[in-house]
Amino acid sequence: MPFEAVTEELYTSAATAHGGREGTVKSEDGVVDLPLGKPGSVSNPKANPETLFAAGYASCFSGALAAVAKREGVDVGDAPVTATVHFGKTDSGFGLAVDLVAELPGLDAEQAKSLVEAAHQVCPYSKATRGNIEVNVSVA
């Protein structure tokens, strides 16, 4: 599938990282300004690229889900979406996989599944990862 070009820019953001996985990352507006650390440190946990990707994907997918639901006349309120990012070895090095789980209480299973699948089609993160990494979407 060919990429879809941005035809009207609505927002731009930038962040700069220093020192890789054990360095720092800071957004140009200062909203994000974090020390980074390798995953798994219980005594001194820090953000890492997978944490940041999970946070971005979960919030983007949540917004897409709300937009799709609104278009369908369904109120999903502030339904939680959890993105679990898996980092691991692949045949050619390292890679990612993502599990997205939306909680949609009050909706029947078929309607909830339909909304989640529709959100997966319009979410910019889903579009960016489609065909590149494994992404599983489901309803809790």
Coordinates of C-alpha atoms in Angstrom, one line a residue:
M1 CA 0.0 0.0 0.0
P2 CA 1.5 3.4 -1.0
F3 CA 1.9 5.9 1.7
E4 CA -0.6 8.7 2.2
A5 CA 1.0 12.1 2.0
V6 CA 0.0 14.9 4.4
T7 CA -1.8 17.4 2.3
E8 CA -2.6 19.9 5.0
E9 CA -0.4 20.2 8.0
L10 CA -2.3 20.7 11.3
Y11 CA 0.4 20.3 13.9
T12 CA 4.1 19.7 14.1
S13 CA 6.2 18.6 17.0
A14 CA 9.8 17.7 17.5
A15 CA 11.9 16.0 20.2
T16 CA 15.6 15.6 20.6
A17 CA 17.2 12.6 22.2
H18 CA 20.8 12.4 23.5
G19 CA 22.6 9.3 24.7
G20 CA 20.3 6.6 23.3
R21 CA 18.4 4.3 25.7
E22 CA 20.2 5.6 28.8
G23 CA 20.2 9.3 27.8
T24 CA 17.5 12.0 27.8
V25 CA 14.7 13.1 25.5
K26 CA 13.2 16.6 25.4
S27 CA 10.4 18.0 23.2
E28 CA 10.9 21.3 21.6
D29 CA 8.1 22.8 23.7
G30 CA 9.5 21.3 27.0
V31 CA 6.4 19.3 27.7
V32 CA 8.4 16.1 27.5
D33 CA 11.7 16.3 29.3
L34 CA 12.7 12.9 30.6
P35 CA 15.7 10.8 31.6
L36 CA 15.7 7.5 29.7
G37 CA 16.7 4.1 31.0
K38 CA 16.8 0.5 29.9
P39 CA 13.6 -1.4 30.5
G40 CA 13.2 -3.6 33.6
S41 CA 14.8 -1.4 36.4
V42 CA 12.5 -1.9 39.4
S43 CA 14.6 0.2 41.8
N44 CA 14.9 3.2 39.4
P45 CA 12.3 3.0 36.6
K46 CA 12.7 5.4 33.7
A47 CA 10.9 6.0 30.4
N48 CA 12.2 4.2 27.3
P49 CA 11.3 4.3 23.6
E50 CA 8.7 1.5 24.1
T51 CA 7.1 3.3 27.0
L52 CA 6.8 6.5 24.9
F53 CA 5.5 4.6 21.9
A54 CA 2.9 2.9 24.0
A55 CA 1.8 6.2 25.5
G56 CA 1.6 7.8 22.0
Y57 CA -0.2 4.9 20.4
A58 CA -2.7 4.5 23.2
S59 CA -3.7 8.2 23.2
C60 CA -3.8 8.4 19.4
F61 CA -6.0 5.3 19.2
S62 CA -8.2 6.6 22.0
G63 CA -8.8 9.8 20.0
A64 CA -9.6 7.8 16.8
L65 CA -12.0 5.5 18.7
A66 CA -13.8 8.6 20.1
A67 CA -14.1 10.2 16.6
V68 CA -15.3 7.0 15.0
A69 CA -17.9 6.4 17.8
K70 CA -19.1 10.0 17.6
R71 CA -19.5 9.7 13.8
E72 CA -21.7 6.5 14.5
G73 CA -23.7 8.4 17.2
V74 CA -22.2 6.3 20.0
D75 CA -20.9 7.9 23.2
V76 CA -17.8 6.0 24.5
G77 CA -17.0 8.7 27.0
D78 CA -13.4 8.4 28.2
A79 CA -13.1 4.7 27.4
P80 CA -9.6 3.4 28.3
V81 CA -7.3 2.1 25.6
T82 CA -4.2 0.2 26.6
A83 CA -1.3 -0.2 24.2
T84 CA 1.2 -2.9 25.2
V85 CA 4.4 -2.6 23.2
H86 CA 6.5 -5.7 22.9
F87 CA 10.2 -5.4 22.0
G88 CA 12.2 -8.4 21.0
K89 CA 14.5 -10.2 18.6
T90 CA 13.5 -10.9 15.0
D91 CA 15.3 -12.8 12.3
S92 CA 17.0 -9.6 11.2
G93 CA 17.7 -7.9 14.5
F94 CA 15.1 -6.3 16.8
G95 CA 11.5 -5.4 16.3
L96 CA 8.2 -4.4 17.9
A97 CA 4.7 -5.7 18.2
V98 CA 1.7 -4.0 19.7
D99 CA -1.5 -5.2 21.4
L100 CA -4.3 -2.5 21.6
V101 CA -7.1 -3.2 24.0
A102 CA -10.2 -0.9 24.3
E103 CA -12.6 -1.1 27.2
L104 CA -16.1 -0.3 26.0
P105 CA -18.6 -1.2 28.8
G106 CA -22.2 -0.8 27.9
L107 CA -21.7 -1.8 24.3
D108 CA -22.6 -5.2 22.9
A109 CA -19.6 -7.2 21.7
E110 CA -20.3 -6.8 18.0
Q111 CA -20.7 -3.0 18.1
A112 CA -17.6 -2.6 20.3
K113 CA -15.5 -4.8 17.9
S114 CA -16.8 -2.8 14.9
L115 CA -15.8 0.5 16.5
V116 CA -12.4 -0.7 17.4
E117 CA -11.8 -2.1 13.9
A118 CA -12.9 1.2 12.4
A119 CA -10.7 3.2 14.7
H120 CA -7.7 1.0 13.6
Q121 CA -8.4 2.0 10.0
V122 CA -8.2 5.8 10.7
C123 CA -5.7 6.1 13.6
P124 CA -2.5 7.7 12.3
Y125 CA -0.3 5.4 14.4
S126 CA -2.2 2.4 13.0
K127 CA -1.7 3.7 9.5
A128 CA 2.0 4.3 10.2
T129 CA 2.6 0.7 11.6
R130 CA 0.3 -1.1 9.1
G131 CA 2.4 -3.7 7.2
N132 CA 5.5 -2.9 9.3
I133 CA 4.8 -4.5 12.7
E134 CA 2.2 -6.9 14.1
V135 CA -0.6 -4.9 15.7
N136 CA -3.5 -6.8 17.4
V137 CA -6.6 -4.9 18.3
S138 CA -9.3 -6.2 20.7
V139 CA -12.0 -5.3 23.2
A140 CA -11.6 -6.1 26.8

